[in-house]
Short mmCIF file of C-alpha atoms in Angstrom, two decimals:
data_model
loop_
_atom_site.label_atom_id
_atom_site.label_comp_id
_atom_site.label_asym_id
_atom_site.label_seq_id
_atom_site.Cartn_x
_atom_site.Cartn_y
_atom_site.Cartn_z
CA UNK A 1 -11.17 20.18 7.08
CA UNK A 2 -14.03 17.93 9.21
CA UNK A 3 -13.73 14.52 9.16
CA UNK A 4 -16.86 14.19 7.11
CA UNK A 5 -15.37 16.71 4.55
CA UNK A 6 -12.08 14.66 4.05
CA UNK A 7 -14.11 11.22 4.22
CA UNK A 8 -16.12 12.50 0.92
CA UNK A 9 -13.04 13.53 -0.77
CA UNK A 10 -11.46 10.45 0.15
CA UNK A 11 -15.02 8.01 -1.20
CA UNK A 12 -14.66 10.08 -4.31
CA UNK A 13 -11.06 9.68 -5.03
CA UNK A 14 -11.73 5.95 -4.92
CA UNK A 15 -14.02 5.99 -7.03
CA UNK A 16 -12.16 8.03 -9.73
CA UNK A 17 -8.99 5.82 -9.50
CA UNK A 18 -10.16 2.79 -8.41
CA UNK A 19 -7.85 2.88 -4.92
CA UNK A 20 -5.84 4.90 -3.06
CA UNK A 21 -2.30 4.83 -0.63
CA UNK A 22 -3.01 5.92 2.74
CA UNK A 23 0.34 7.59 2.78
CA UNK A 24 -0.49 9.82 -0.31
CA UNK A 25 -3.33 10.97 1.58
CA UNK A 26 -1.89 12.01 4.39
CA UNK A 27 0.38 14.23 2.80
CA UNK A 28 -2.79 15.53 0.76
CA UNK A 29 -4.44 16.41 3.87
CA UNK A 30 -1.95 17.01 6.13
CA UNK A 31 -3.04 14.54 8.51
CA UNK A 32 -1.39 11.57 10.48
CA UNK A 33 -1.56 8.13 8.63
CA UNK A 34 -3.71 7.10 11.41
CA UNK A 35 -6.24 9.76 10.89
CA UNK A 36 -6.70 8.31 7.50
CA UNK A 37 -6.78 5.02 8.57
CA UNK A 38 -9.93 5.90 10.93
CA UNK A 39 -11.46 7.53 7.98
CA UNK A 40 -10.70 4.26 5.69
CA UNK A 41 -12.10 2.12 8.75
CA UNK A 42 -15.47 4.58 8.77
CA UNK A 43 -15.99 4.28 4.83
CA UNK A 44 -15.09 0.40 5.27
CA UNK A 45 -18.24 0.27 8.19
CA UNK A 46 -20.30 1.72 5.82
CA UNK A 47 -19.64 -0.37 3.18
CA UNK A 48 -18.68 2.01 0.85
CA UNK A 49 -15.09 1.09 0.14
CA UNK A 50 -12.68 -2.32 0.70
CA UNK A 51 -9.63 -1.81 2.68
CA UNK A 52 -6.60 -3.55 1.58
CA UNK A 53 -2.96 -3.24 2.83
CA UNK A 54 -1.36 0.37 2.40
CA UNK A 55 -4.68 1.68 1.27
CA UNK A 56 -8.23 1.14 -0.03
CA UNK A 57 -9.76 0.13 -3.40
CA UNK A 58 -13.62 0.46 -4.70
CA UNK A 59 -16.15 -2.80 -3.56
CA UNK A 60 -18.29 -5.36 -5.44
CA UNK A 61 -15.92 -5.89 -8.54
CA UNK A 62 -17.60 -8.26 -11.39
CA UNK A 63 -16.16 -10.42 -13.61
CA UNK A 64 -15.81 -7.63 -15.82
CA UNK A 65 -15.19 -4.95 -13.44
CA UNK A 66 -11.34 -3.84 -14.11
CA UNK A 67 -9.08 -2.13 -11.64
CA UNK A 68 -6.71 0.18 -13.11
CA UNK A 69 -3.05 -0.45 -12.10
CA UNK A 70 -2.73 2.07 -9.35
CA UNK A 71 -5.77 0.58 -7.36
CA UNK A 72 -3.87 -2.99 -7.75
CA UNK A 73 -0.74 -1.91 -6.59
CA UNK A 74 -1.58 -1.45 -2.91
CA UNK A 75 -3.45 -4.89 -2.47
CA UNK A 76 -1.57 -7.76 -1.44
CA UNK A 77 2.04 -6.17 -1.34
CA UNK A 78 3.99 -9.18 0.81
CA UNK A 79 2.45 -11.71 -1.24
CA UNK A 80 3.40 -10.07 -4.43
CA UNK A 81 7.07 -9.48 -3.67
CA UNK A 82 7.62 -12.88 -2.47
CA UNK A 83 6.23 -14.34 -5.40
CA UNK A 84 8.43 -12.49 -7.71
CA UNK A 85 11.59 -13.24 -5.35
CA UNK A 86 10.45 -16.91 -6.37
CA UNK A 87 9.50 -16.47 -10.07
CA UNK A 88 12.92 -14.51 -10.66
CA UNK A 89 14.76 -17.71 -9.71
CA UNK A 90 13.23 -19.21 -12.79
CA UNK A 91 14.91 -16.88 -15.06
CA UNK A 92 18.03 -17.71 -16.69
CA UNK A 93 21.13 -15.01 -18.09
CA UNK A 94 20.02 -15.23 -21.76
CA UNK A 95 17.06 -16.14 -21.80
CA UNK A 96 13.76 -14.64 -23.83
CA UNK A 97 11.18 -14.25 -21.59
CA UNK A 98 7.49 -12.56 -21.42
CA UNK A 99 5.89 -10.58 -18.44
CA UNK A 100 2.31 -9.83 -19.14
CA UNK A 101 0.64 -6.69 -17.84
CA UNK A 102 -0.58 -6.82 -14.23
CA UNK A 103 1.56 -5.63 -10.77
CA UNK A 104 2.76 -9.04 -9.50
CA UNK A 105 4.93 -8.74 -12.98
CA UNK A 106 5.57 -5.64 -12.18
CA UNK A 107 7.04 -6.35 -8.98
CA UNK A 108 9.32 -9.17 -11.20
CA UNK A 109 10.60 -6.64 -13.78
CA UNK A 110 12.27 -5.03 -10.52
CA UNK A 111 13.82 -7.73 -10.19
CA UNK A 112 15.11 -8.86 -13.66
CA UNK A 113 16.71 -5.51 -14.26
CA UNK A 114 20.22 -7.06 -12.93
CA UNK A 115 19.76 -10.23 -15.32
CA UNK A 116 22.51 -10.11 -18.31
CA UNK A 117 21.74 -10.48 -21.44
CA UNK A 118 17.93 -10.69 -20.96
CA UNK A 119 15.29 -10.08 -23.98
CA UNK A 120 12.08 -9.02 -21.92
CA UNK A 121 8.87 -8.71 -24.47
CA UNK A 122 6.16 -7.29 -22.69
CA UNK A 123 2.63 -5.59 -23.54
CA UNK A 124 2.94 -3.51 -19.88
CA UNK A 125 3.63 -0.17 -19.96
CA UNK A 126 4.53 -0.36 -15.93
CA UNK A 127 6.76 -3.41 -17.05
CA UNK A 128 8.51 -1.57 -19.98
CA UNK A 129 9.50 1.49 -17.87
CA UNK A 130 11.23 -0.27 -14.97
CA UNK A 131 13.20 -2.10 -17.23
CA UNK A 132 14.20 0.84 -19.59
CA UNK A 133 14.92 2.94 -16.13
CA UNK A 134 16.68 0.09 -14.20
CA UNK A 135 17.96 -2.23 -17.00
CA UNK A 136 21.13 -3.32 -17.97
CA UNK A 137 22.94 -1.90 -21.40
CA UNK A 138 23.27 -5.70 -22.46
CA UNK A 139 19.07 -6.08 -21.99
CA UNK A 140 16.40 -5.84 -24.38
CA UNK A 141 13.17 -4.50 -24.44
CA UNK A 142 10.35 -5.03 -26.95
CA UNK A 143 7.02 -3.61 -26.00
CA UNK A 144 4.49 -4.27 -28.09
CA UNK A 145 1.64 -1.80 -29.58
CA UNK A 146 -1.90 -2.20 -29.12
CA UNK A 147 -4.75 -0.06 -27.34
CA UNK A 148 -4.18 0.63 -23.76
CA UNK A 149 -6.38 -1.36 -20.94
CA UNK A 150 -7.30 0.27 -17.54
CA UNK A 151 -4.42 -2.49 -16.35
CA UNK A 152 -2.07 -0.45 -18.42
CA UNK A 153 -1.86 -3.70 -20.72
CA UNK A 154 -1.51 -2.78 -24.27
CA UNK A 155 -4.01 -5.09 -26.71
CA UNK A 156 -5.72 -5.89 -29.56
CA UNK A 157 -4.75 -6.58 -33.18
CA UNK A 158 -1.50 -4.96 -32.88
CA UNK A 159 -0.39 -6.53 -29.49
CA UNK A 160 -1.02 -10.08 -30.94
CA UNK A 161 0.25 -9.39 -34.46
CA UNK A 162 3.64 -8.41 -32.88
CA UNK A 163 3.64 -11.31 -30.66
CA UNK A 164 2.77 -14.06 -33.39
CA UNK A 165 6.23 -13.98 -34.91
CA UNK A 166 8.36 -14.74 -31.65
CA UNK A 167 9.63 -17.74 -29.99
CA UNK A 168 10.18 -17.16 -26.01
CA UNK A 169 11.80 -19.08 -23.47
CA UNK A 170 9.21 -18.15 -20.61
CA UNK A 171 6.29 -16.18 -20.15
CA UNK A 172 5.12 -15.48 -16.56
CA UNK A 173 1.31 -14.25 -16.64
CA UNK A 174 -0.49 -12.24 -14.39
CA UNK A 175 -4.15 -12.83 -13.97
CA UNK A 176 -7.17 -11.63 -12.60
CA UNK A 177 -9.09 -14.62 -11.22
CA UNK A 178 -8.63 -18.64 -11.00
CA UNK A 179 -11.43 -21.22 -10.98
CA UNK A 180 -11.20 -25.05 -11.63
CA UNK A 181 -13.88 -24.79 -14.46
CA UNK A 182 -13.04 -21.19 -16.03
CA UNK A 183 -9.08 -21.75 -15.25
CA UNK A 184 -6.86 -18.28 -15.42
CA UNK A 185 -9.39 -15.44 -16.42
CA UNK A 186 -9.10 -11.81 -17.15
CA UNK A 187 -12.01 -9.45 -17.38
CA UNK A 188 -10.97 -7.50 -20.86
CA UNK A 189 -11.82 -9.68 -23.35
CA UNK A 190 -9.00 -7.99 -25.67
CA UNK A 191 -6.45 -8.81 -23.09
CA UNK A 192 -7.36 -12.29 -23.23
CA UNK A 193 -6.61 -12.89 -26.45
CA UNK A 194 -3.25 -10.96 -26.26
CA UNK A 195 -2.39 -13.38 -23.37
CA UNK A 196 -3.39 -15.96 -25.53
CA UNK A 197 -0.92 -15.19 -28.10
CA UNK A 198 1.69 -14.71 -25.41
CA UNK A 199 1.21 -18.17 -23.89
CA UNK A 200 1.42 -19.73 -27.82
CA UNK A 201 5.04 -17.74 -28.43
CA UNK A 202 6.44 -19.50 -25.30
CA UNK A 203 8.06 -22.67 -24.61
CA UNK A 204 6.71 -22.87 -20.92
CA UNK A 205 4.15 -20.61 -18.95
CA UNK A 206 4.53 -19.78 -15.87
CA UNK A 207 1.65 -17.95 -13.68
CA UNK A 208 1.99 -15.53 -11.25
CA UNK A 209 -0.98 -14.87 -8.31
CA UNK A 210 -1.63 -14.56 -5.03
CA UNK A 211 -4.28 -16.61 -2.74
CA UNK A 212 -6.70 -14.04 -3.93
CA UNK A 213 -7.08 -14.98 -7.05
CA UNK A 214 -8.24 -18.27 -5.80
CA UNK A 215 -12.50 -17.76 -6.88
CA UNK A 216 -12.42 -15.03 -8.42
CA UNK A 217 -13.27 -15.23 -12.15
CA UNK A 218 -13.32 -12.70 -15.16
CA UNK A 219 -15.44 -12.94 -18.22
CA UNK A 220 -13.01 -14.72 -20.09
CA UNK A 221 -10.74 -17.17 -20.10
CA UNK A 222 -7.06 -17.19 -20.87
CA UNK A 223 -6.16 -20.71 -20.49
CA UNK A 224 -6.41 -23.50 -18.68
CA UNK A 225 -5.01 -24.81 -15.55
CA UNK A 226 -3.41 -27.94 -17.66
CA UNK A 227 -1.59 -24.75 -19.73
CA UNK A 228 0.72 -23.86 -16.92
CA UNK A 229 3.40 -25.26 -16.33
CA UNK A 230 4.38 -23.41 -13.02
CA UNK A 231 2.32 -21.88 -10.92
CA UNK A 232 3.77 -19.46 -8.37
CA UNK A 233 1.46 -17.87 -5.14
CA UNK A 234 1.72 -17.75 -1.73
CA UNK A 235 0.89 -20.08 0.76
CA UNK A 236 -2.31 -18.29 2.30
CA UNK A 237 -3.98 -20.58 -0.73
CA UNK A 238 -7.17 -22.22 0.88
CA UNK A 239 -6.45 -26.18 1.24
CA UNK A 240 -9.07 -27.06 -1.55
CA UNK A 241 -7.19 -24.76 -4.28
CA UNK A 242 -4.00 -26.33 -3.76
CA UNK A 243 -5.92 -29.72 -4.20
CA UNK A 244 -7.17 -29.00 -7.71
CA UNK A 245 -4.13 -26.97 -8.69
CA UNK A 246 -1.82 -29.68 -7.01
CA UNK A 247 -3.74 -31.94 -9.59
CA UNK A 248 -4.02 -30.07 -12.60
CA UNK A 249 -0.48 -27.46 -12.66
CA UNK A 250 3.03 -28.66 -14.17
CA UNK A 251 3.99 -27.49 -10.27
CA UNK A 252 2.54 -25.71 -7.79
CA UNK A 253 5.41 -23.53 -5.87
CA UNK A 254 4.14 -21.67 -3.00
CA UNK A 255 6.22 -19.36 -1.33
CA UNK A 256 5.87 -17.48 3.11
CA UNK A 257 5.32 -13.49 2.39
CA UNK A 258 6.90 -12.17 5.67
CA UNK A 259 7.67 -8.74 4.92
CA UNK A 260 7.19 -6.23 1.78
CA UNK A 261 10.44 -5.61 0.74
CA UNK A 262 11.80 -5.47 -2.88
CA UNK A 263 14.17 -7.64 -4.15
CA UNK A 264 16.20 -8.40 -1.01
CA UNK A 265 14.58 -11.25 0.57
CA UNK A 266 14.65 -14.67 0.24
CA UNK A 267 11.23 -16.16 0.25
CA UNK A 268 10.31 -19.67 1.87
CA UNK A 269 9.27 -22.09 -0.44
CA UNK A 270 6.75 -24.90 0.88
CA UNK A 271 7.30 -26.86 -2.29
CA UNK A 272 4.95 -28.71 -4.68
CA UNK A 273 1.47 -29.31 -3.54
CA UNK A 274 0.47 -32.78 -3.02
#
C-alpha cells in the first residue's frame, strides 16, 4: 500500500472513531510504528488530525463535540496514571465510593480492584468491567442503567433515579473541561445531570483531570469549583489555573507524571497550591 493510500485509511479511521493507537495500526498495515508515526506527522502538517501520545484523535472539538472513550484513552496517558496512583490513596477498605464515566476513572478502577470490602457505584461501562474482571469476591459493584453516551457513560432518567437513593463516601469525577466562570463542564447535557446526582449522593467530591482540562469548556456545567473538595491533576497546570483553583478547591493536589505505568508507581506530590 502507498503512503497516500494508508494516510486516507488512516484520516478516515479517525474520523469514524474519534482516535486511533499507533501500535494498532501498525499491525493493521504491517508497517513499523515509525512509518505510522510519519504518516500521523503528515496528516498533523496538514491539519487534518491532532496528535496526542500513543496515537492521534480528530481536531477542532466544541463544547459539545464528544470523544468516544477509545479516542480519550490514548491522550495524556502519564498524566492519567499518576493521577489515579494519587486519587487511589484517598480510598479507604470499606468505603462507598463513585467513579463517574471518563478514562482518568478508568485508569482508578485498575487500581481499586485490590481494595477490600469496597462498594464501587458507577454509571461507566469501562469502569464496571475492570472491576467485575479484576475485583475482589468481598467488592461490590452497582452500575447503574440509563442510555449510553459516546463516553460510554450511562444517563438519563434511569442513571439519576438509581443514584437518588444512595449515600456514598466519595465520588471522584471525571470531566471534560474547567473554567473559573463555567467550573467542571461536560458536553452531554444528560451526563451532566447524572453527575449532578452523583455529586448530591456523596459526602465529598473529589475531581479527577489533567492540565488539559484547564480552558476547555463543555456546554454545560456540572458544578462548581467551590463543589470539590479535592482536586487531583498533574503539575503541567499553567501558573494562573492553580491560582484560581488554589483559591476556590477544598485542595488542590498535584502530582509529577514520569512514566505510564499502571498501578506500580508512586507519584510525586507537589502539595496544595498556594
Amino acid at each position: 500500500m502507498l503512503a497516500q493510500q494508508r494516510q486516507t485509511a488512516i484520516l478516515e479511521r479517525v474520523r469514524t472513531t474519534g482516535g486511533v493507537r499507533v501500535s494498532e495500526l501498525a499491525g493493521e498495515f504491517g508497517v513499523s510504528d515509525m512509518t505510522i508515526r510519519r504518516d500521523l506527522d503528515a496528516l498533523h502538517e496538514r491539519g487534518l488530525l491532532a496528535k496526542v501520545h500513543g496515537g492521534a484523535t480528530t481536531t477542532g472539538p466544541s463544547s459539545t463535540d464528544e470523544p468516544g472513550f477509545r479516542a480519550k484513552s490514548v491522550r495524556q496517558l502519564p498524566e492519567k496514571a499518576a493521577i489515579a496512583d494519587r486519587a487511589a490513596q484517598l480510598v479507604r477498605p470499606g468505603a462507598a465510593v463513585a467513579l463517574s464515566a471518563g478514562t482518568t476513572t478508568a485508569e482508578l478502577a485498575r487500581r481499586l480492584v485490590a481494595v477490600p470490602e469496597l462498594t464501587v457505584v458507577t454509571n461507566s461501562l469501562p469502569v464496571a468491567e475492570i472491576m467485575h474482571a479484576g475485583g475482589r469476591p468481598d467488592q461490590t459493584v452497582v452500575l447503574t442503567g440509563g442510555v449510553r453516551t459516546p463516553s460510554d457513560a450511562l444517563v438519563g432518567p434511569l442513571a439519576v433515579g438509581a443514584v437518588r437513593s444512595l449515600h456514598l463516601d466519595l465520588l471522584f469525577l471525571g470531566v471534560h473541561g474547567i473554567t473559573e466562570r463555567a467550573g467542571f463542564t461536560t458536553p452531554n447535557l444528560m451526563e451532566a445531570e447524572t453527575d449532578r446526582a452523583l455529586v448530591a449522593a456523596a459526602d465529598q467530591l473529589v475531581v479527577l483531570a489533567d492540565h488539559t482540562k484547564w480552558g476547555t469548556v463543555g456546554i454545560s456545567s456540572i458544578v462548581g469549583l467551590t463543589a470539590a473538595h479535592v482536586l487531583v491533576s498533574d503539575d503541567r497546570l499553567p501558573p494562573p489555573a492553580r491560582r484560581v483553583l488554589g483559591e476556590k478547591v477544598g485542595e488542590l493536589i498535584m502530582v509529577k507524571a514520569t512514566g505510564a505505568g499502571r498501578g506500580t508507581r508512586t507519584p510525586t506530590t507537589e502539595g496544595t497550591a498556594p
